Tab-separated table of C-alpha atoms in Angstrom:
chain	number	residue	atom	x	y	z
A	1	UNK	CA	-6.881	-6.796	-20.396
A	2	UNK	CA	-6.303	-7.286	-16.792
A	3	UNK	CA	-5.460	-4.357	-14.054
A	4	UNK	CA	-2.311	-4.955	-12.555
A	5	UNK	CA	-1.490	-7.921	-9.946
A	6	UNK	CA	-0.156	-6.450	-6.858
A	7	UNK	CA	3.067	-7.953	-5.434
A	8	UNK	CA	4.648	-7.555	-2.210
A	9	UNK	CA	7.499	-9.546	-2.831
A	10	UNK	CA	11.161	-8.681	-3.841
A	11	UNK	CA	11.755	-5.709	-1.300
A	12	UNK	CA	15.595	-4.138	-2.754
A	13	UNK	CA	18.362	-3.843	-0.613
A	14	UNK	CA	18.245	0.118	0.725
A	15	UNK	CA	21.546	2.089	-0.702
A	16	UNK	CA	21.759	3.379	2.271
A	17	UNK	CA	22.350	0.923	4.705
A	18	UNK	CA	25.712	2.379	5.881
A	19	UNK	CA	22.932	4.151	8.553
A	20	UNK	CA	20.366	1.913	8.575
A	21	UNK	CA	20.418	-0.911	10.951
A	22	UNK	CA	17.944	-3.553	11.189
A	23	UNK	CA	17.131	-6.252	13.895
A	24	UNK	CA	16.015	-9.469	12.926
A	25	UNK	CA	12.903	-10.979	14.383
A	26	UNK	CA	14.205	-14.112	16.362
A	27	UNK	CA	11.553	-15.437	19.223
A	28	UNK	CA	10.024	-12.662	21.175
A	29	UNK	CA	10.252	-9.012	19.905
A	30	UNK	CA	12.451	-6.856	22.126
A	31	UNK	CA	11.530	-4.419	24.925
A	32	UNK	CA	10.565	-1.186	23.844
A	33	UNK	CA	12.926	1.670	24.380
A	34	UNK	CA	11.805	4.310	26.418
A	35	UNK	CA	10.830	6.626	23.158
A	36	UNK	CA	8.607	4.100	22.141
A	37	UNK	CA	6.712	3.337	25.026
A	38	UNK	CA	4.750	6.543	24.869
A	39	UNK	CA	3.602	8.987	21.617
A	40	UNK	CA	6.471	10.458	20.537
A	41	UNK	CA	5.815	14.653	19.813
A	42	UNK	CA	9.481	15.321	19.035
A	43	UNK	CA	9.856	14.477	15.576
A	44	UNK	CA	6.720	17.453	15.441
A	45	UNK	CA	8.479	20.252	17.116
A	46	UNK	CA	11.959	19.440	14.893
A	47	UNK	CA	9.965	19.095	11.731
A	48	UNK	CA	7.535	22.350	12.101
A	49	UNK	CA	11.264	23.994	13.380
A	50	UNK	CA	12.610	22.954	10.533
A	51	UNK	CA	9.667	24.521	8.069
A	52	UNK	CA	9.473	27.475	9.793
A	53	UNK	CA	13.477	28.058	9.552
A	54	UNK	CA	13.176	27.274	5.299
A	55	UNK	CA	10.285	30.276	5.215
A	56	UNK	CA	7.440	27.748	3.664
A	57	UNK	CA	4.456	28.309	4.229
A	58	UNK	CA	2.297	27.022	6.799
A	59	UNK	CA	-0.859	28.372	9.323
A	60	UNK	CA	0.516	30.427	12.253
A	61	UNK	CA	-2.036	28.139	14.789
A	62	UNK	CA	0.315	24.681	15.887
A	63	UNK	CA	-3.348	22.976	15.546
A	64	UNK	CA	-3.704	23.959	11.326
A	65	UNK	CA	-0.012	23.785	10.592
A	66	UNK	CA	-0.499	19.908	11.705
A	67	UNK	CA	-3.826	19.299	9.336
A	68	UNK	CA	-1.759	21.520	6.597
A	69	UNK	CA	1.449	18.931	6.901
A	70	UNK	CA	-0.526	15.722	7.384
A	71	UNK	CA	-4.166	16.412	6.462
A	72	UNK	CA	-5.301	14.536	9.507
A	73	UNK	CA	-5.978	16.237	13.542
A	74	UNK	CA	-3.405	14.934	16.368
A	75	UNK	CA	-6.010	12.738	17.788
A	76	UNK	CA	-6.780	11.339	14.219
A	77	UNK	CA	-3.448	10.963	13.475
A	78	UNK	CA	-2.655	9.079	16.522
A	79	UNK	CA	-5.817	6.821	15.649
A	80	UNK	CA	-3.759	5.851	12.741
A	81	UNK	CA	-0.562	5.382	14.467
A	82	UNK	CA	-2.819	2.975	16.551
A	83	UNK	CA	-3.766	1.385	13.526
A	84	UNK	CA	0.010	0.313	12.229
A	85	UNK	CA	1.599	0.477	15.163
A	86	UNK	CA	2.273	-3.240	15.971
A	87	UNK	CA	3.116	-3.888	11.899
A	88	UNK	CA	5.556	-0.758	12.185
A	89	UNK	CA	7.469	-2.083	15.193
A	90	UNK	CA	7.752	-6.097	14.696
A	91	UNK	CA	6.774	-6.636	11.203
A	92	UNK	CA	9.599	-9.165	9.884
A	93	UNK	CA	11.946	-8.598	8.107
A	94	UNK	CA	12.475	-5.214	8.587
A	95	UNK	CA	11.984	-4.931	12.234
A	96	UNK	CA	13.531	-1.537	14.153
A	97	UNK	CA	14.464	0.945	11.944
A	98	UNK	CA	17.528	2.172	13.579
A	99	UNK	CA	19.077	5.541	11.883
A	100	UNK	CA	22.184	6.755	13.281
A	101	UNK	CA	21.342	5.347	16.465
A	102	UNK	CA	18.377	6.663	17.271
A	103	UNK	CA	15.217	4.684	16.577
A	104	UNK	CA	12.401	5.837	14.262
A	105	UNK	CA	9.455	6.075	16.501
A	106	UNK	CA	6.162	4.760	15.252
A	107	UNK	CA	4.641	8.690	14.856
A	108	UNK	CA	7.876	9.391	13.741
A	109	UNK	CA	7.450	7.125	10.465
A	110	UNK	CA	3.970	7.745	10.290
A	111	UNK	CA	4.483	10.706	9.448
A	112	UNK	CA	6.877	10.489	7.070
A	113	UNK	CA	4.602	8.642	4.944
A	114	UNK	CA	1.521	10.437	5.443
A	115	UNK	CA	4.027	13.476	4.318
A	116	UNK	CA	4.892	11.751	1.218
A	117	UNK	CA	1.059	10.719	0.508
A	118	UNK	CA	-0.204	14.013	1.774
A	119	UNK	CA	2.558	16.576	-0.446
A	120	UNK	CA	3.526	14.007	-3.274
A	121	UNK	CA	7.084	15.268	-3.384
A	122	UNK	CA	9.866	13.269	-4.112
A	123	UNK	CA	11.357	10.732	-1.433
A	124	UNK	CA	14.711	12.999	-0.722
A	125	UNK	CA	12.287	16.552	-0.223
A	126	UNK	CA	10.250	14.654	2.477
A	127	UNK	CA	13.198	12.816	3.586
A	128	UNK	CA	15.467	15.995	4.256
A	129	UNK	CA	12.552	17.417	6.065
A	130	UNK	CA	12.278	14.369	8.399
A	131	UNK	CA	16.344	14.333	8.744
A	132	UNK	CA	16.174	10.566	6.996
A	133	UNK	CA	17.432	9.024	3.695
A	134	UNK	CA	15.265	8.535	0.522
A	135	UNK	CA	15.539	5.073	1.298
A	136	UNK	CA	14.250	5.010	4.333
A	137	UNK	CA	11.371	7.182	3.137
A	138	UNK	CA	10.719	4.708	0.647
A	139	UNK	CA	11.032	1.789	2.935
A	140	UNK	CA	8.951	3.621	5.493
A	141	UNK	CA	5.878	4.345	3.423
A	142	UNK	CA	5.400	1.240	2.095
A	143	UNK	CA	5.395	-0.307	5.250
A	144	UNK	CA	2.467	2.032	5.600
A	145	UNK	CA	0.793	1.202	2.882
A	146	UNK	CA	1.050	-2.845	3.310
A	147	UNK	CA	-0.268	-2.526	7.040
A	148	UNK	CA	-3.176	0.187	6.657
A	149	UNK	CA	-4.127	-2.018	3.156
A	150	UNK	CA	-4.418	-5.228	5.600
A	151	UNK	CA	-5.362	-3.622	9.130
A	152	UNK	CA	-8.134	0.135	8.106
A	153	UNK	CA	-9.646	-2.324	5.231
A	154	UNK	CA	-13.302	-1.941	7.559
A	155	UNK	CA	-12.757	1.592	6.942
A	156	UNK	CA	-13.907	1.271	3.373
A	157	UNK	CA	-16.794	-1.218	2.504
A	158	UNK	CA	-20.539	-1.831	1.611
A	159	UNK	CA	-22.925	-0.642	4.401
A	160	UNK	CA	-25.253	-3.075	6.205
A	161	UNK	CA	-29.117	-2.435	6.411
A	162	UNK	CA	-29.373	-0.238	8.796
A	163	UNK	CA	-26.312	2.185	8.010
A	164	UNK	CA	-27.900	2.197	4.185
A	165	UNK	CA	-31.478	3.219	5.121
A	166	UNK	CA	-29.836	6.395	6.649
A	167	UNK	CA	-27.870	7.008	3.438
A	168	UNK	CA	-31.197	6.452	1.334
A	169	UNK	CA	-33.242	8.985	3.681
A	170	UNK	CA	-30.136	11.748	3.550
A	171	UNK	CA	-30.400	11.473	-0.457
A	172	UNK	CA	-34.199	11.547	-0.341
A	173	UNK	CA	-33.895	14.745	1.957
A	174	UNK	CA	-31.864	16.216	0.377
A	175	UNK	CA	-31.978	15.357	-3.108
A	176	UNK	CA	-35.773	14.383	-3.503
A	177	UNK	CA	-34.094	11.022	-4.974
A	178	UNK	CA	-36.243	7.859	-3.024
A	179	UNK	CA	-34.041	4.929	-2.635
A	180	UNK	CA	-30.712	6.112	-3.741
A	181	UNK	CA	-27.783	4.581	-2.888
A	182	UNK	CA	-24.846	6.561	-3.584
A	183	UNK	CA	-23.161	8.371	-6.575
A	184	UNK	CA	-20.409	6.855	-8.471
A	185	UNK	CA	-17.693	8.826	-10.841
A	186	UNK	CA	-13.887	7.809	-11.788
A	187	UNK	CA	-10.685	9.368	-12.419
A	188	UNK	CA	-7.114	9.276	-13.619
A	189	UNK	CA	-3.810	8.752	-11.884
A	190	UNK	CA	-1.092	10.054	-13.964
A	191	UNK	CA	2.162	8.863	-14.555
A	192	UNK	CA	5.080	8.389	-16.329
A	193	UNK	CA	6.319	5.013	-17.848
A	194	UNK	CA	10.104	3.402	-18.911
A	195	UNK	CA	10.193	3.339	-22.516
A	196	UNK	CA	9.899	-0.592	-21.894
A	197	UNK	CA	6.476	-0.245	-19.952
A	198	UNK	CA	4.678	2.443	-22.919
A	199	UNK	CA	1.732	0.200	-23.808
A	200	UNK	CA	-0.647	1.973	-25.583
A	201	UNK	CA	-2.867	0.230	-23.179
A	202	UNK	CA	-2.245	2.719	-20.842
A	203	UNK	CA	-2.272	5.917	-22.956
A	204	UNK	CA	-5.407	7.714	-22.405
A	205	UNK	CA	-7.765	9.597	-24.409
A	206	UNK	CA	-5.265	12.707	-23.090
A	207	UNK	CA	-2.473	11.221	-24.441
A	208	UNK	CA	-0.925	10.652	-20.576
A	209	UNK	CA	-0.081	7.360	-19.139
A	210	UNK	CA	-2.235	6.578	-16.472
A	211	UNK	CA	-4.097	4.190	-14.309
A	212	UNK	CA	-8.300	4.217	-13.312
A	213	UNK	CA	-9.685	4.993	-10.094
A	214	UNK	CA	-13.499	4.335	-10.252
A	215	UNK	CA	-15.420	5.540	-6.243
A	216	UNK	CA	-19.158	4.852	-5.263
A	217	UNK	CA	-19.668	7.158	-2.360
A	218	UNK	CA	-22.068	7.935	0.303
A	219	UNK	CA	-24.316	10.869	1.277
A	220	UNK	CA	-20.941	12.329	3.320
A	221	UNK	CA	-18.645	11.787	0.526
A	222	UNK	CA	-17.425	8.587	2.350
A	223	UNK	CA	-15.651	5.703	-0.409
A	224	UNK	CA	-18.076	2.677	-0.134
A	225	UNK	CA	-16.419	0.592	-2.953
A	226	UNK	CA	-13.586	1.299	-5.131
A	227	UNK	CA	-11.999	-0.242	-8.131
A	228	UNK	CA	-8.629	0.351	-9.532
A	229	UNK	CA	-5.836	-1.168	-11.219
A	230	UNK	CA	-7.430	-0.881	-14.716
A	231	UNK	CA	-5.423	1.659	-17.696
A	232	UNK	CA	-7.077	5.060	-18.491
A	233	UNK	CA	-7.465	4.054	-21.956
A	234	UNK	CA	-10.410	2.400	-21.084
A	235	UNK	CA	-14.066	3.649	-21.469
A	236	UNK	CA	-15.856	4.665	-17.929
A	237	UNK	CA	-18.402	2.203	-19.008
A	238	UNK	CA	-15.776	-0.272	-19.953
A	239	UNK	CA	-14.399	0.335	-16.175
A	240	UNK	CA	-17.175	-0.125	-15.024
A	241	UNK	CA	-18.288	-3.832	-16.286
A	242	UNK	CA	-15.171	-5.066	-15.085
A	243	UNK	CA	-15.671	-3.946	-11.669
A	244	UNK	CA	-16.988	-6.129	-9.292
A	245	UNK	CA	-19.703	-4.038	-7.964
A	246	UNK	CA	-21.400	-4.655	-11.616
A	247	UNK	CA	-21.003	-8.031	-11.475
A	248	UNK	CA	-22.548	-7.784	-8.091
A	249	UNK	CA	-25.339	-5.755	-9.474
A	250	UNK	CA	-26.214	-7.942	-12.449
A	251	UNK	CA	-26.195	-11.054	-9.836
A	252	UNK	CA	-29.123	-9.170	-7.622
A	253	UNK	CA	-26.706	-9.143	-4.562
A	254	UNK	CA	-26.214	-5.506	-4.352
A	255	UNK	CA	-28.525	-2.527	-4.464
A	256	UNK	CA	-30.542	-5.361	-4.237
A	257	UNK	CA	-32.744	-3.495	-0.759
A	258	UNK	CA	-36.354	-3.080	-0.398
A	259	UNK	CA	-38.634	-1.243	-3.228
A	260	UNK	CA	-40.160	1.746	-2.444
A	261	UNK	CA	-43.536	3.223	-3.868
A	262	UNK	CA	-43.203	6.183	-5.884
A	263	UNK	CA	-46.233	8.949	-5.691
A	264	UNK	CA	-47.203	7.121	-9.224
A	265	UNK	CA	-47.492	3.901	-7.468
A	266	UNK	CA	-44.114	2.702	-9.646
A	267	UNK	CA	-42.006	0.812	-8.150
A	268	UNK	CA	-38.591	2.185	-7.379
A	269	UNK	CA	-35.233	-0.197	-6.869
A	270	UNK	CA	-32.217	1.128	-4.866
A	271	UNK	CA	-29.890	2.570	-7.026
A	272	UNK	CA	-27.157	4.769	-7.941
A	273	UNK	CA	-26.559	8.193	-9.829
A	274	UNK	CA	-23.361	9.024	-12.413
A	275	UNK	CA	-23.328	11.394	-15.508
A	276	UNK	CA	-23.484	10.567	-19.264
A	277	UNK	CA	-19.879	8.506	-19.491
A	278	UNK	CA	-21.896	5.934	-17.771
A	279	UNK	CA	-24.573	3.567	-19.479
A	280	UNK	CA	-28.381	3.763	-17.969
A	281	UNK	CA	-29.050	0.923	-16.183
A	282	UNK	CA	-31.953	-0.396	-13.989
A	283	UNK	CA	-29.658	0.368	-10.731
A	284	UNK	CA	-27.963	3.619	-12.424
A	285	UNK	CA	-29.408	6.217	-13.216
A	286	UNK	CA	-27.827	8.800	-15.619
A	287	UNK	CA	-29.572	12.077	-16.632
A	288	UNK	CA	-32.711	12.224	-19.501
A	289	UNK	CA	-30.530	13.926	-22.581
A	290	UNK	CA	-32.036	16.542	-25.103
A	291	UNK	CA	-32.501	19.773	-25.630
A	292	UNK	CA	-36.616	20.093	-25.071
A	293	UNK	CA	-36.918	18.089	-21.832
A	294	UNK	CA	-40.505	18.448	-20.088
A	295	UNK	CA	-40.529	20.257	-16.898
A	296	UNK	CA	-40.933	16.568	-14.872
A	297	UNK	CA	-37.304	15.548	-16.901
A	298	UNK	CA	-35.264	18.520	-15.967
A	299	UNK	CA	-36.205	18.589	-12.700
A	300	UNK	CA	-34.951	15.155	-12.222
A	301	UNK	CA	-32.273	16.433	-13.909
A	302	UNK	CA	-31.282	19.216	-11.624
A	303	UNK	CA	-31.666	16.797	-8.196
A	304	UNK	CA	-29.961	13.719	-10.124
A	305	UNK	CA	-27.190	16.231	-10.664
A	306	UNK	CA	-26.590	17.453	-7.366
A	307	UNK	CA	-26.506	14.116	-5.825
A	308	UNK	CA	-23.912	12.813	-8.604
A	309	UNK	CA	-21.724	15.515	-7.776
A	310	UNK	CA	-21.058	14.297	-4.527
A	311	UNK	CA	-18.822	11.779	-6.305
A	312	UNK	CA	-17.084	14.118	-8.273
A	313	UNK	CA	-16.229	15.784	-5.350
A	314	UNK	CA	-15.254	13.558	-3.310
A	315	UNK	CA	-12.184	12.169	-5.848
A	316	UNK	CA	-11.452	15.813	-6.036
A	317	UNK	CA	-11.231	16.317	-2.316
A	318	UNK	CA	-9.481	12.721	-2.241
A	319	UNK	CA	-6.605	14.526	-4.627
A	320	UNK	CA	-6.371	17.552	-2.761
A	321	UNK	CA	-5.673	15.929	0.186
A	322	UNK	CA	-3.463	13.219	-1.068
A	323	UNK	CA	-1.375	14.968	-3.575
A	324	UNK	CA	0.759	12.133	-4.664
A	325	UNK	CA	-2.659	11.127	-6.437
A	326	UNK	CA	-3.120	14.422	-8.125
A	327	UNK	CA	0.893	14.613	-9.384
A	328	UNK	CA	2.565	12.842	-12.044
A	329	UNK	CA	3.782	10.024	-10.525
A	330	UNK	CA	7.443	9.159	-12.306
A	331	UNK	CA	7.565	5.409	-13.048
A	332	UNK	CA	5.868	4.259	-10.297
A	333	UNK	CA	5.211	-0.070	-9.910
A	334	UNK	CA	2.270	-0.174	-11.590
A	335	UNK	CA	1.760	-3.618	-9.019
A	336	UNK	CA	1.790	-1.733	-6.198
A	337	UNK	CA	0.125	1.850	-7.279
A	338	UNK	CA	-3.392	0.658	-6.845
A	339	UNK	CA	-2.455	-0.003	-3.071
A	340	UNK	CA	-0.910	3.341	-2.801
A	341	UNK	CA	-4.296	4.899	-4.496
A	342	UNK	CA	-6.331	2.469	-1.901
A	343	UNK	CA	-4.640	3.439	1.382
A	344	UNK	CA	-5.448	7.439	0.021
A	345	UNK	CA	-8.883	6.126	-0.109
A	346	UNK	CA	-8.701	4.586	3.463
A	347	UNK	CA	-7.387	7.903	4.380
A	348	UNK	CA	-9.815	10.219	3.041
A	349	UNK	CA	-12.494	7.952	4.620
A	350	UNK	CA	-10.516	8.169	8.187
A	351	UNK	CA	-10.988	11.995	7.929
A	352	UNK	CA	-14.376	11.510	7.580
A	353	UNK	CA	-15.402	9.051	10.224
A	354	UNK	CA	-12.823	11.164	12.791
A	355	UNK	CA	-14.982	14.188	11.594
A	356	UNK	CA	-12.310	16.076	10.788
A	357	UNK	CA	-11.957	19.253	8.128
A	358	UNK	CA	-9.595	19.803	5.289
A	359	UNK	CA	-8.534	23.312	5.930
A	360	UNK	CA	-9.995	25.257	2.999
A	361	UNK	CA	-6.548	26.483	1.540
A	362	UNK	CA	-5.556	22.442	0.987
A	363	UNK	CA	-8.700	22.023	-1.686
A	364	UNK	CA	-7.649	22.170	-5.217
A	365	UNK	CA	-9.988	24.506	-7.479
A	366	UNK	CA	-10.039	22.700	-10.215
A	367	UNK	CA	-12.099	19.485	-11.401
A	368	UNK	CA	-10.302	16.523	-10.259
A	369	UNK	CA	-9.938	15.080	-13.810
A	370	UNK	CA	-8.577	18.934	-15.528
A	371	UNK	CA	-7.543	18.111	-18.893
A	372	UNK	CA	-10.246	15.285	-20.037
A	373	UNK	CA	-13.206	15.558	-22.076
A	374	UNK	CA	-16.848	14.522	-20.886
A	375	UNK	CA	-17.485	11.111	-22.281
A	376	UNK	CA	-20.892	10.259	-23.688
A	377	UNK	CA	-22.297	6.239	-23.038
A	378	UNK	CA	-25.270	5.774	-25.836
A	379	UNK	CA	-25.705	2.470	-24.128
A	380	UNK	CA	-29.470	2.070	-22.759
A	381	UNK	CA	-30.995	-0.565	-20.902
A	382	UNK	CA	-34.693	-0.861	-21.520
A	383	UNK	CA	-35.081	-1.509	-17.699
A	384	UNK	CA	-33.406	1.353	-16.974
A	385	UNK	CA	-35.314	3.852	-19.029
């Protein structure tokens, strides 16, 4: 079993293209119009016009109402226009999307798409609240998603030295946990299938259809290696061995730092924490299980679980902020979903780096996977314990 090849080929005709006009790329890309030449804060005033008229809800202060809509600051959010901005103007085919006329502007179909990411409602809500076509919502986003997938990739990956012995001292300060690493935990994006596409492959233990997203994070919640593609019917530890981080593991070329000394003289590998759906292993550690632990077990307990939950946090912050990811997606291209669920990732880690904070009343109260049962991994390796 295999997760699912991603494909950027085959692009559909849009139903709409009575309004939408395209240029073709043909030697050098045209001058910029005069909207384009500078950051365009138009679409902004028509769009938060255009809420306020409907009576949704949204903060009173301009500066919130712009985090509520799109998650992100201005100044982050023009870091990400930054970003896509040369794949969003001359990327062939597509070129200039021209609607009515009027050219989209680069902010303009960013934020369409963060929209879509950021609300998960359907393509014709967001579009009607941008004034565009589904179509071009559709079109739009995955633009998006192919050019922040090729361009924000250094956004998410494995520290070096030096960034990794400050994660190990914040989990050792914080946690009492000497050499740790990060905490790793996984969850489901849901979905709905054609009859055609129903594999019991990808019918999870809660009877849903739906697709694996396993996250090792950092001390601050940041995504430092993700793996997705893979059905929820499989077995966190199942997810796990097919991910390349284990096979990176196993091979001694990650977690694979300096040993430290414990107060026992023992020594003590870099490593990572996750709960009981994961097996022990000499680089994860899981928590000591039973109901008369000694006092030295269930305070490892208590600091193993803290730091863990940074991971189960994180993929619930990662939902509440990209709420595509925490809907049921209908039929979505089960080729191209993991690069929608990696761009979120990208995303969440942009807010992060930027320093930026989700406004409390976007954080969902619930557990990011609501609806699944703990799993419980017997598997033990001897190293490990």
């Amino acid at each position: 079993m295999s997760p699912a090849n991603k494909s950027k080929k085959g692009k559909r005709k849009s139903k709409d293209s009575g309004k939408l006009k395209i240029t073709k790329p043909g030697g050098a890309p045209p001058p910029l119009p005069p909207e384009l030449r500078s950051l365009d804060t138009e679409w902004w005033y028509t769009f938060l016009h255009k809420r306020t008229e409907s009576g949704g809800d949204a903060p009173s202060d301009e500066g919130e109402a712009f985090r509520y809509f799109f998650r992100t600051s201005r100044p982050t959010f023009d870091y990400i226009c930054s970003i896509v901005r040369e794949d969003l103007i001359s990327r062939p085919p597509s070129g200039l999307i021209n609607i009515e006329g009027r050219l989209l502007s680069v902010e303009k179909q960013v934020a369409i798409a963060m929209r879509r990411l950021a609300s998960g409602d359907s393509q014709v809500s967001v579009g009607a609240a941008f004034g565009v076509g589904q179509s071009t919502v559709s079109q739009v986003t995955w633009r998006f998603i192919e050019s922040m997938e090729e361009r924000a990739r250094h956004h998410l990956v494995w520290p070096g030295l030096e960034k990794m012995e400050k994660i190990k001292s914040k989990f050792e300060s914080d946690y009492g946990l000497p050499n740790c690493c990060g905490a790793i935990d996984a969850t489901h994006i849901i979905m709905t299938l054609p009859v055609v596409d129903s594999s019991e492959d990808w019918c999870d233990s809660a009877k849903n259809y739906s697709m694996f997203l396993q996250g090792i994070v950092d001390d601050e919640m940041r995504f430092i290696d993700i793996v997705t593609g893979w059905p929820g019917s499989m077995m966190f530890s199942q997810l796990l061995k097919f991910s390349g981080f284990f096979t990176l593991c196993e091979a001694g070329e990650r977690l694979d730092g300096p040993v430290k000394v414990s107060a026992e003289n023992g020594d003590i590998k870099e490593f990572i924490v996750g709960d009981i759906s994961y097996p022990l292993l000499p680089w994860l550690m899981t928590p000591y299980e039973g109901e008369s632990l000694s006092v030295p077990m269930a305070n490892f307990n208590a600091k193993q679980k803290a730091a863990r939950m940074l991971g189960t946090r994180a993929l619930s912050r990662l939902k509440s902020s990209w709420r595509i990811l925490n809907k049921v997606m209908w039929r979505p291209d089960k080729n191209k979903l993991p690069s929608i669920i990696l761009v979120c990732c990208l995303l969440h880690n942009i807010i992060i780096d930027s320093k930026d904070e989700l406004l409390p009343d976007v954080q969902l109260p619930d557990h990011h996977d609501t609806g699944y049962s703990e799993e419980n991994c017997e598997q033990v390796d001897s190293n490990g314990k």
